[in-house]
Coordinates of C-alpha atoms in Angstrom, one line a residue:
M252 CA -3.7 22.3 18.9
L253 CA -4.7 23.2 15.3
F254 CA -2.9 19.9 14.2
H255 CA -4.4 17.4 16.5
N256 CA -8.1 18.8 14.3
R257 CA -9.8 15.4 12.9
K258 CA -9.4 17.2 9.1
T259 CA -5.7 18.6 10.0
Q260 CA -4.6 14.8 10.4
L261 CA -6.7 13.4 7.7
L262 CA -5.0 16.0 5.2
L263 CA -1.6 16.0 6.7
V264 CA -1.8 12.0 6.3
N265 CA -3.3 12.3 3.1
S266 CA -0.4 14.4 1.5
L267 CA 2.2 11.6 1.7
T268 CA -0.7 9.8 -0.9
F269 CA -0.8 13.0 -2.8
G270 CA 3.0 12.8 -2.9
L271 CA 3.6 9.1 -3.9
E272 CA 1.2 9.2 -6.6
V273 CA 3.2 12.3 -7.8
C274 CA 6.0 10.2 -8.1
L275 CA 5.1 6.8 -9.0
A276 CA 2.7 8.9 -12.0
A277 CA 5.9 10.9 -13.4
G278 CA 8.6 8.5 -12.1
I279 CA 7.2 5.3 -14.4
T280 CA 5.9 7.4 -17.1
Y281 CA 9.4 8.8 -17.6
V282 CA 11.6 6.2 -17.4
P283 CA 10.7 3.6 -20.3
P284 CA 12.7 6.4 -22.8
L285 CA 15.0 6.6 -20.6
L286 CA 15.7 3.1 -20.8
L287 CA 15.4 2.7 -24.5
E288 CA 17.9 6.1 -24.6
V289 CA 20.5 4.1 -22.8
G290 CA 19.8 0.9 -25.1
V291 CA 17.6 -1.7 -23.3
E292 CA 15.8 -3.7 -25.7
E293 CA 11.8 -3.3 -25.5
K294 CA 11.5 -6.9 -23.9
F295 CA 13.9 -6.4 -21.5
M296 CA 12.2 -2.5 -20.6
T297 CA 8.6 -4.4 -19.5
M298 CA 10.7 -6.6 -17.3
V299 CA 12.6 -4.2 -15.6
L300 CA 8.9 -2.4 -15.1
G301 CA 7.4 -5.2 -13.0
I302 CA 10.6 -6.0 -10.6
G303 CA 9.1 -3.4 -8.3
P304 CA 5.4 -5.5 -7.9
V305 CA 6.7 -8.5 -8.1
L306 CA 9.1 -8.0 -5.3
G307 CA 6.0 -6.1 -3.5
L308 CA 4.3 -9.2 -3.8
V309 CA 6.8 -10.9 -1.6
F310 CA 7.6 -7.9 0.5
V311 CA 4.6 -6.4 1.5
P312 CA 2.8 -9.2 3.4
L313 CA 5.6 -9.2 5.8
I314 CA 6.0 -5.7 6.1
G315 CA 2.3 -5.6 7.2
S316 CA 2.5 -8.0 9.7
A317 CA 5.7 -6.7 11.1
S318 CA 4.1 -3.5 11.3
D319 CA 0.9 -4.5 13.2
H320 CA 3.7 -5.9 16.0
W321 CA 5.8 -3.5 16.4
H322 CA 6.1 -0.7 19.3
S323 CA 8.0 2.3 19.1
S324 CA 8.1 5.9 20.2
Y325 CA 6.7 6.4 17.1
G326 CA 4.4 4.1 16.9
R327 CA 3.7 0.9 14.6
R328 CA 3.4 2.7 10.8
R329 CA 5.5 5.3 10.9
P330 CA 8.9 3.9 10.9
F331 CA 7.9 1.8 7.5
I332 CA 6.3 4.5 5.9
W333 CA 9.9 6.9 6.5
M334 CA 11.8 4.1 5.9
L335 CA 10.1 3.1 2.4
C336 CA 9.9 6.9 1.9
L337 CA 13.8 6.9 2.0
G338 CA 14.3 4.5 -0.3
V339 CA 11.9 6.6 -2.6
L340 CA 14.0 9.8 -2.7
L341 CA 17.2 7.7 -2.8
S342 CA 15.7 6.6 -6.0
L343 CA 14.4 9.9 -7.2
F344 CA 18.2 11.2 -7.2
V345 CA 19.5 7.8 -8.6
I346 CA 17.8 7.8 -12.2
P347 CA 18.9 11.2 -13.1
H348 CA 21.9 11.0 -12.2
A349 CA 22.5 7.4 -13.5
S350 CA 25.4 8.3 -15.8
S351 CA 27.6 10.7 -13.8
L352 CA 27.5 7.8 -10.8
A353 CA 28.7 5.3 -13.2
S354 CA 31.3 7.5 -14.7
L355 CA 32.8 8.0 -11.2
F356 CA 33.2 3.9 -11.1
T357 CA 34.4 2.9 -14.7
L358 CA 35.7 4.3 -18.1
N359 CA 32.9 2.7 -19.4
P360 CA 30.0 3.9 -18.5
R361 CA 27.4 2.5 -19.9
P362 CA 27.0 -1.2 -18.7
L363 CA 26.7 0.6 -15.1
E364 CA 24.6 3.2 -16.6
I365 CA 22.1 0.8 -17.2
A366 CA 22.5 -1.2 -13.6
F367 CA 22.1 2.2 -11.7
L368 CA 18.4 3.1 -14.0
I369 CA 17.2 -0.3 -13.3
L370 CA 18.2 0.1 -9.7
G371 CA 16.9 3.4 -9.5
I372 CA 13.2 2.4 -11.2
G373 CA 13.0 -0.7 -9.4
L374 CA 13.9 1.4 -6.1
L375 CA 10.9 3.6 -6.8
D376 CA 8.5 1.2 -7.9
F377 CA 9.2 -0.6 -4.9
C378 CA 9.0 1.5 -2.1
G379 CA 6.5 4.0 -4.0
Q380 CA 3.8 1.0 -3.9
V381 CA 4.9 -0.6 -0.9
C382 CA 4.1 2.3 1.1
F383 CA 0.7 2.8 0.3
T384 CA 0.1 -0.2 2.9
P385 CA 1.6 1.1 6.1
L386 CA -0.6 4.7 5.4
E387 CA -3.5 2.9 4.9
A388 CA -2.9 1.1 7.7
L389 CA -2.2 4.2 9.8
L390 CA -5.3 5.5 8.3
S391 CA -8.0 2.5 9.9
D392 CA -5.7 3.3 12.6
L393 CA -6.5 7.1 13.3
F394 CA -10.3 6.9 11.9
Q395 CA -11.5 3.2 13.2
E396 CA -15.6 4.3 13.1
P397 CA -17.5 2.7 9.6
D398 CA -18.2 6.4 8.7
N399 CA -15.2 8.3 9.4
C400 CA -12.8 5.9 8.1
R401 CA -15.2 5.8 4.8
Q402 CA -14.7 9.5 4.9
A403 CA -10.7 8.7 5.2
F404 CA -10.2 6.6 2.5
S405 CA -12.7 8.8 0.0
M406 CA -10.1 11.5 0.5
Y407 CA -7.3 9.1 0.2
A408 CA -8.4 8.1 -3.5
F409 CA -9.6 11.6 -3.8
M410 CA -5.6 12.5 -3.3
I411 CA -4.4 9.4 -5.5
S412 CA -6.7 10.6 -8.3
L413 CA -5.1 14.0 -7.7
G414 CA -1.8 12.8 -7.8
G415 CA -2.2 10.7 -10.7
C416 CA -3.3 13.9 -12.3
I417 CA -0.3 16.0 -11.6
G418 CA 2.1 13.5 -12.3
Y419 CA 0.8 13.1 -15.6
L420 CA 0.9 16.7 -16.7
L421 CA 4.3 17.2 -15.3
P422 CA 6.9 15.0 -17.6
A423 CA 4.6 16.7 -20.4
I424 CA 6.3 20.0 -19.6
D425 CA 9.5 21.4 -21.4
W426 CA 11.4 21.9 -18.0
G427 CA 14.5 22.3 -19.7
G428 CA 13.6 25.7 -21.1
S429 CA 11.7 27.0 -18.1
F430 CA 13.6 29.2 -15.9
L431 CA 14.5 26.0 -13.6
A432 CA 17.1 25.1 -16.1
P433 CA 20.3 26.8 -15.1
Y434 CA 19.9 26.0 -11.7
L435 CA 18.6 22.5 -11.7
G436 CA 20.2 21.0 -15.3
G437 CA 18.3 19.4 -17.8
Q438 CA 14.6 17.9 -18.7
E439 CA 15.6 14.6 -16.6
T440 CA 17.4 16.1 -13.7
C441 CA 14.9 19.5 -13.3
L442 CA 12.3 16.8 -13.4
F443 CA 13.1 14.2 -10.7
S444 CA 14.4 17.5 -8.5
L445 CA 11.4 19.0 -8.8
L446 CA 9.5 15.7 -8.2
A447 CA 11.6 15.4 -4.4
V448 CA 11.4 18.7 -3.3
I449 CA 7.6 18.0 -3.4
F450 CA 7.6 14.5 -2.0
L451 CA 10.2 15.5 0.8
G452 CA 7.5 18.4 1.7
C453 CA 4.6 15.5 2.0
V454 CA 6.9 13.1 4.0
L455 CA 7.9 16.0 6.4
A456 CA 4.2 16.6 7.0
T457 CA 3.5 13.3 8.8
L458 CA 6.0 14.4 11.3
F459 CA 3.1 16.2 13.2
V460 CA 0.6 13.2 12.7
T461 CA -1.0 12.0 15.7
E462 CA 0.4 8.4 15.7
E463 CA -2.6 6.1 16.3
A464 CA -3.3 5.0 19.9
A465 CA -1.9 1.2 20.4
T466 CA -4.6 -1.4 21.0
Q467 CA -4.3 -3.7 24.2
A468 CA -4.0 -6.7 21.8
D469 CA -1.4 -5.2 19.5
V470 CA 1.5 -4.5 21.1
L471 CA 3.0 -4.4 24.8
D472 CA 2.5 -0.6 25.6
G473 CA 6.2 -0.6 26.8
P474 CA 6.4 3.6 26.8
A475 CA 3.0 3.9 28.8
L476 CA 5.5 2.3 31.7
K477 CA 7.5 6.2 31.7
D478 CA 4.5 7.5 34.1
A479 CA 5.1 4.9 36.3
P480 CA 6.5 5.4 39.7
P481 CA 10.2 5.9 39.0
K482 CA 12.5 3.3 40.7
P483 CA 15.0 3.3 43.0
S484 CA 18.5 4.4 41.7
P485 CA 21.3 1.3 42.7
P486 CA 23.7 2.1 45.3
A487 CA 26.9 3.7 43.6
C488 CA 29.1 0.9 44.4
C489 CA 26.5 -1.8 42.6
S490 CA 26.3 0.2 39.6
C491 CA 29.1 -1.3 37.3
Q492 CA 28.3 -4.4 38.4
L493 CA 24.6 -3.5 37.3
S494 CA 25.5 -2.4 34.2
R495 CA 27.9 -5.0 33.4
S496 CA 25.5 -7.1 33.9
S497 CA 23.1 -5.3 32.0
C498 CA 25.2 -5.5 29.1
L499 CA 25.6 -9.1 29.2
L500 CA 21.5 -9.0 29.3
H501 CA 20.9 -7.3 26.3
A502 CA 23.7 -8.8 24.1
R503 CA 21.9 -12.4 25.2
H504 CA 18.6 -10.7 24.1
A505 CA 20.3 -9.5 21.0
L506 CA 21.4 -13.2 19.7
Q507 CA 18.1 -14.5 20.8
A508 CA 16.2 -12.4 18.8
L509 CA 18.8 -12.6 16.0
R510 CA 18.2 -16.7 16.4
N511 CA 14.5 -16.1 16.5
L512 CA 14.8 -13.9 13.1
C513 CA 15.2 -16.8 11.0
T514 CA 12.0 -18.1 12.4
L515 CA 10.2 -14.9 10.9
V516 CA 9.6 -15.7 7.7
P517 CA 7.8 -19.4 8.4
R518 CA 5.9 -17.8 11.3
L519 CA 4.5 -14.8 9.1
H520 CA 3.8 -17.8 6.3
G521 CA 1.6 -19.0 8.1
L522 CA -0.1 -16.1 9.4
Y523 CA -0.8 -15.3 5.8
C524 CA -2.0 -18.5 4.4
R525 CA -4.0 -18.1 7.5
I526 CA -6.6 -16.0 6.3
P527 CA -10.3 -15.1 7.3
K528 CA -12.8 -16.1 5.0
V529 CA -14.2 -12.6 4.5
I530 CA -10.9 -11.0 4.0
R531 CA -10.6 -14.2 0.9
R532 CA -13.6 -13.5 -0.3
L533 CA -12.8 -9.8 -0.5
F534 CA -9.1 -10.5 -2.0
V535 CA -10.4 -12.6 -4.9
A536 CA -13.3 -9.8 -6.2
E537 CA -10.2 -7.5 -5.4
L538 CA -8.0 -9.4 -7.8
C539 CA -9.9 -9.6 -10.3
S540 CA -11.6 -6.3 -10.5
W541 CA -7.9 -4.9 -10.8
M542 CA -6.4 -7.4 -13.4
A543 CA -9.7 -5.4 -15.6
L544 CA -8.7 -1.7 -15.0
M545 CA -4.8 -2.8 -15.0
T546 CA -5.1 -4.6 -18.4
F547 CA -7.0 -1.5 -19.7
M548 CA -5.4 1.3 -18.0
L549 CA -1.5 -0.2 -19.3
F550 CA -2.5 -1.3 -22.3
Y551 CA -5.0 1.7 -23.4
T552 CA -2.6 4.0 -25.2
D553 CA -1.1 1.7 -27.3
F554 CA -5.0 0.4 -28.1
V555 CA -5.7 3.8 -29.4
G556 CA -2.3 3.9 -31.2
E557 CA -2.4 1.2 -33.4
G558 CA -6.3 0.3 -33.4
L559 CA -7.8 3.7 -33.7
Y560 CA -5.0 5.8 -35.4
H561 CA -3.6 2.4 -37.2
G562 CA -0.2 3.5 -36.5
V563 CA 3.1 1.6 -36.1
P564 CA 5.2 2.1 -33.3
R565 CA 8.3 0.7 -34.5
A566 CA 8.1 2.6 -37.6
K567 CA 11.1 5.5 -38.6
P568 CA 10.5 8.5 -36.9
G569 CA 8.9 11.5 -39.1
T570 CA 7.2 8.8 -41.1
D571 CA 3.3 9.0 -41.4
A572 CA 2.6 5.6 -40.0
R573 CA 4.8 6.9 -36.9
R574 CA 3.2 10.5 -36.9
H575 CA -0.3 8.7 -36.5
Y576 CA 1.3 6.4 -33.7
D577 CA 2.5 9.4 -31.4
E578 CA -0.8 11.3 -32.3
G579 CA -2.7 8.2 -31.0
V580 CA -0.5 7.8 -27.6
R581 CA -1.0 11.4 -26.7
M582 CA -4.9 11.0 -27.5
G583 CA -4.8 7.7 -25.0
S584 CA -3.1 9.7 -22.3
L585 CA -5.4 12.4 -22.7
G586 CA -8.0 9.3 -21.6
L587 CA -6.0 8.2 -18.5
F588 CA -6.1 11.7 -17.0
L589 CA -9.4 12.1 -17.6
Q590 CA -10.3 8.9 -16.2
C591 CA -8.3 10.8 -13.2
V592 CA -10.4 13.8 -13.2
T593 CA -13.7 11.2 -13.0
S594 CA -12.0 9.4 -10.1
I595 CA -11.4 13.0 -8.0
F596 CA -14.8 13.3 -9.4
F597 CA -16.3 10.0 -7.6
S598 CA -14.0 10.4 -4.3
T599 CA -15.7 13.5 -3.5
I600 CA -19.5 12.1 -3.3
M601 CA -19.0 8.3 -2.8
D602 CA -19.5 9.5 1.1
R603 CA -22.6 10.5 -0.1
L604 CA -23.2 7.8 -2.6
V605 CA -22.7 4.8 -0.1
K606 CA -25.4 6.9 2.4
Q607 CA -27.8 7.1 0.2
F608 CA -27.4 3.4 -1.8
G609 CA -25.4 1.8 0.5
T610 CA -21.8 -0.2 0.0
R611 CA -23.0 -2.8 -1.4
T612 CA -25.0 -1.2 -4.4
V613 CA -22.3 1.2 -5.1
Y614 CA -19.7 -1.4 -5.1
L615 CA -21.5 -3.8 -7.5
A616 CA -22.6 -0.5 -9.8
S617 CA -18.8 -0.2 -10.3
V618 CA -17.7 -3.5 -10.6
V619 CA -20.5 -3.9 -13.3
F620 CA -19.8 -0.4 -15.1
F621 CA -16.4 -1.3 -16.1
P622 CA -16.5 -4.4 -18.5
A623 CA -19.5 -2.4 -20.2
A624 CA -17.3 0.6 -20.6
A625 CA -14.8 -1.8 -22.5
F626 CA -17.3 -3.6 -24.8
V627 CA -18.3 -0.1 -25.9
M628 CA -14.0 0.1 -26.6
C629 CA -14.0 -2.9 -28.1
L630 CA -17.0 -1.9 -30.6
S631 CA -16.6 1.7 -31.3
H632 CA -14.2 3.2 -34.1
S633 CA -14.6 6.8 -32.8
V634 CA -12.2 8.5 -31.1
I635 CA -14.4 10.5 -29.1
V636 CA -16.6 7.6 -28.1
V637 CA -13.7 5.6 -26.7
T638 CA -12.2 8.4 -24.8
V639 CA -15.4 9.1 -23.1
S640 CA -15.6 5.4 -22.1
A641 CA -12.2 5.6 -20.9
A642 CA -13.0 8.4 -18.7
L643 CA -16.0 7.0 -16.5
T644 CA -13.8 3.8 -15.8
G645 CA -13.1 6.2 -12.9
F646 CA -16.0 5.5 -11.5
T647 CA -14.6 2.0 -11.0
F648 CA -11.0 3.8 -9.8
S649 CA -12.2 5.3 -7.3
A650 CA -14.8 2.6 -6.0
L651 CA -11.7 -0.1 -5.8
Q652 CA -9.8 2.6 -3.7
I653 CA -11.9 3.4 -1.4
L654 CA -14.7 0.6 -0.6
P655 CA -12.6 -2.6 0.2
Y656 CA -10.4 -0.9 2.4
T657 CA -13.0 0.6 4.2
L658 CA -14.7 -3.3 4.3
A659 CA -11.5 -4.5 6.0
S660 CA -11.4 -1.8 8.3
L661 CA -15.3 -2.6 9.2
Y662 CA -14.4 -6.5 9.8
H663 CA -11.6 -5.7 12.3
H664 CA -13.5 -3.1 13.9
E665 CA -17.0 -5.6 14.9
K666 CA -14.2 -8.8 15.1
Q667 CA -16.9 -10.4 17.4
V668 CA -19.0 -10.4 14.0
F669 CA -16.8 -11.1 11.3
L670 CA -14.1 -12.3 12.5
H671 CA -15.3 -14.7 15.7
K672 CA -13.6 -18.0 14.4
Y673 CA -10.4 -16.2 14.4
K674 CA -10.6 -14.2 17.2
S675 CA -11.3 -17.2 19.4
K676 CA -8.5 -18.6 18.2
E677 CA -6.5 -15.4 19.0
E678 CA -7.8 -15.1 22.2
E679 CA -7.0 -19.2 23.2
N680 CA -3.3 -18.1 22.1
T681 CA -2.8 -15.3 24.4
A682 CA -4.3 -16.9 26.9
R683 CA -1.5 -19.2 26.3
M684 CA 1.4 -16.4 26.4
D685 CA -0.3 -15.0 29.8
K686 CA 0.1 -18.2 31.3
K687 CA 3.8 -18.9 29.7
S688 CA 4.7 -15.3 31.0
A689 CA 3.4 -15.9 34.5
F690 CA 5.4 -18.5 34.8
S691 CA 8.7 -17.2 33.1
K692 CA 8.6 -13.8 34.0
G693 CA 7.0 -13.5 37.5
L694 CA 3.9 -11.4 36.3
L695 CA 0.7 -11.6 37.8
S696 CA -2.5 -12.2 35.7
S697 CA -4.4 -9.3 37.7
Q698 CA -1.5 -6.8 37.0
K699 CA -2.9 -3.9 34.9
L700 CA -1.0 -1.5 32.7
P701 CA -1.9 2.0 31.9
Y702 CA -1.9 2.5 28.1
Q703 CA -1.5 5.1 25.6
N704 CA -5.0 5.5 24.7
G705 CA -6.1 6.9 28.4
H706 CA -7.5 3.0 29.6
T707 CA -5.8 0.5 31.6
G708 CA -6.4 -3.3 31.0
S709 CA -4.8 -6.5 31.8
L710 CA -1.8 -7.2 29.9
F711 CA -2.6 -9.5 27.7
S712 CA -6.0 -8.9 27.9
S713 CA -8.7 -8.4 24.5
S714 CA -9.3 -4.4 23.8
S715 CA -13.2 -5.1 25.0
S716 CA -11.7 -5.1 28.5
S717 CA -10.0 -2.1 28.8
S718 CA -12.4 0.1 30.2
S719 CA -12.4 -2.3 33.6
P720 CA -11.3 -0.9 36.6
P721 CA -7.5 -1.7 37.9
A722 CA -6.4 -4.0 40.1
A723 CA -3.9 -3.7 42.9
G724 CA -1.1 -5.9 41.9
S725 CA 2.4 -6.4 43.1
A726 CA 5.6 -4.8 41.5
L727 CA 6.5 -5.4 37.3
C728 CA 9.7 -6.8 36.4
V729 CA 9.5 -6.4 32.3
S730 CA 12.1 -6.2 29.5
S731 CA 12.8 -2.6 27.7
S732 CA 10.4 -1.4 24.9
C733 CA 13.1 -2.7 22.4
D734 CA 13.1 -6.0 24.0
V735 CA 9.4 -5.9 23.8
S736 CA 9.5 -4.8 20.5
L737 CA 11.6 -7.6 19.4
M738 CA 10.2 -10.2 21.1
M739 CA 6.6 -9.5 19.7
M740 CA 8.2 -9.1 15.9
V741 CA 10.0 -12.5 16.0
G742 CA 8.9 -14.3 18.7
E743 CA 9.7 -16.5 21.4
P744 CA 10.8 -20.0 19.8
D745 CA 8.2 -22.0 21.7
S746 CA 5.4 -19.2 21.4
V747 CA 2.6 -19.0 19.4
A748 CA 2.5 -16.7 16.2
P749 CA 1.5 -12.9 17.1
G750 CA -1.9 -11.8 16.4
R751 CA -3.1 -11.1 13.1
G752 CA -3.4 -7.5 12.7
I753 CA -5.3 -5.1 10.5
C754 CA -1.9 -3.7 8.3
L755 CA -1.5 -7.3 7.0
D756 CA -5.2 -7.9 5.8
L757 CA -4.3 -4.2 4.2
A758 CA -1.1 -5.3 2.7
I759 CA -3.4 -8.9 1.0
L760 CA -5.5 -6.4 -0.6
D761 CA -2.5 -4.7 -1.6
S762 CA -1.2 -8.0 -3.1
A763 CA -4.0 -8.1 -5.1
F764 CA -3.1 -5.1 -6.6
L765 CA 0.5 -5.7 -7.5
L766 CA -0.6 -9.1 -9.0
S767 CA -2.4 -7.7 -10.9
Q768 CA 0.0 -5.8 -12.8
V769 CA 2.5 -8.7 -13.1
V770 CA -0.1 -11.7 -15.0
P771 CA -1.1 -8.6 -17.5
S772 CA 2.5 -8.2 -18.3
L773 CA 3.3 -11.1 -18.9
F774 CA 0.4 -12.9 -21.1
M775 CA -1.1 -9.9 -23.0
G776 CA 2.0 -9.6 -24.9
S777 CA 1.6 -13.4 -26.0
I778 CA -2.2 -13.2 -26.7
V779 CA -1.9 -10.3 -29.0
Q780 CA 0.5 -11.2 -31.1
F781 CA -1.6 -14.8 -31.5
T782 CA -4.8 -12.6 -32.4
Q783 CA -2.5 -10.2 -34.8
S784 CA -5.3 -7.9 -32.8
V785 CA -4.4 -5.0 -30.2
T786 CA -8.1 -4.9 -29.5
A787 CA -7.5 -8.2 -27.2
Y788 CA -6.3 -6.0 -25.2
M789 CA -9.9 -4.6 -24.4
V790 CA -11.5 -8.1 -24.4
S791 CA -9.5 -9.5 -21.9
A792 CA -10.2 -6.6 -20.0
A793 CA -13.6 -7.1 -20.1
G794 CA -13.5 -10.4 -19.9
F795 CA -11.7 -10.2 -16.5
G796 CA -14.6 -7.6 -15.6
L797 CA -16.7 -9.9 -16.1
V798 CA -15.4 -12.7 -13.5
A799 CA -15.3 -10.1 -10.7
I800 CA -18.8 -9.1 -11.1
Y801 CA -19.2 -13.1 -10.1
F802 CA -17.0 -12.8 -7.3
A803 CA -18.0 -9.2 -6.2
T804 CA -21.3 -10.9 -5.1
K805 CA -19.9 -13.4 -3.1
V806 CA -18.0 -10.4 -1.0
V807 CA -19.2 -9.7 2.4
F808 CA -20.7 -6.5 3.1
D809 CA -22.7 -6.8 6.3
K810 CA -23.6 -9.6 9.2
S811 CA -26.5 -10.7 7.3
D812 CA -24.5 -12.0 4.7
M813 CA -22.3 -14.2 6.9
A814 CA -25.2 -16.4 7.3
K815 CA -26.0 -16.2 3.6
Y816 CA -22.5 -17.2 2.7
S817 CA -21.9 -19.5 5.9
V818 CA -18.7 -18.0 6.7

């Protein structure tokens, strides 16, 4: 009963949020020196760090849509979460042991060591960042009411900020001289072993999460069929023949699924392109806001080291220029740490702020606040003023981690208001699927099935009709839960595309975050080289922030905005 408590469930889910952020903050902070030590040039190092976000842009929508239509005894979200967590654990082993693994295969291990290191870094960045998407969808499934959803994502943002604080502090500790060194090894091995232990404990916590209840509009509820009356056992003389027929049937379904898998990508591409207008407006505002914030966060330490401390990063170690730069980098890291602390504070009071001032006011205030802070950093030469301004950007960081996801959950919770145009199309498609299924499989349209949430409803009816009384019907003949899962994921050759679920739209919002890391990495180096000043970092961040203000005013926050913006 303890694990079924609502607050306990929220803590269990967000413990994985904390573990992911600790690994990402510590791992991605520590890997650039490792790449430089093995001989990777600085320009190629930034390309290596971009592998994860680029892969995430490709696979996040696919994983999000597949999760919406997946069906298993462990639910829709956790199988994808566990698969991605396995990739994170593998990367935490590969990165510190890249040299040892390379020496097992060749006498000249350096090239292979670099390859293993790049593989581990890409795997950590990709799996770690993509795992947040099904995790956010799981939170939205468990806490669907708007107030509960906002509280859940406030805890989510709190755990991300807390994980960032711990992740930034762990690499600063001299683990090589600690009491763990004799047991775990040097600095790298000890650090990544500790990260693996922390992360594994957070993953195990998700075993006690009560999986979200499957809704009738999303999936066919195969496991609920186990509550149906048992089928009579076949005679013993027929068991061999039935077994052979069953094997042939499963082989045919497997071949059909394999053939239909080739159509998965274009189907999902069409689903991805058919974005509802409310989600599109939120995505554009998110993209501009994250580009402003990530331009600041990615290059802030370099801005402080060169711009405020007048250091030279390529100077020889021990010189005054290099010492000034290193001091500036440490001060910049302090500013980012204080940003996480500020984010933790605002995450704890975000629910109160929204209740007091409303979602629109809080969201717009957070977006407006960032370019103001960025302009202060551009104009001021005081280390204290710049550090305080950097710390206060935690308000924007916290709001971007909470409010867009609660808005997306609101859209799906009240589809008849915010997604009514899309819903009518979806209902038309499900009607066609109902008609085809009834014709091909002999299913009666009036047949009712029990569902995990305790209601009954038509096989393809919407969730709004789930409270209708069950009707007497004839016997069903359905495929196994595995067949249903494959059918919902890859579809039939002539069927319509699967319905849109919330995980796909959360994946679109996460794509904005991933894209915001790729674009500054590609262009900011050239801009700084052209202007010959690192102040261009903060000017660009402020510019992106001003654009974000405009698009933030176009976001749909409530029902009145639907008519106002003709959505």
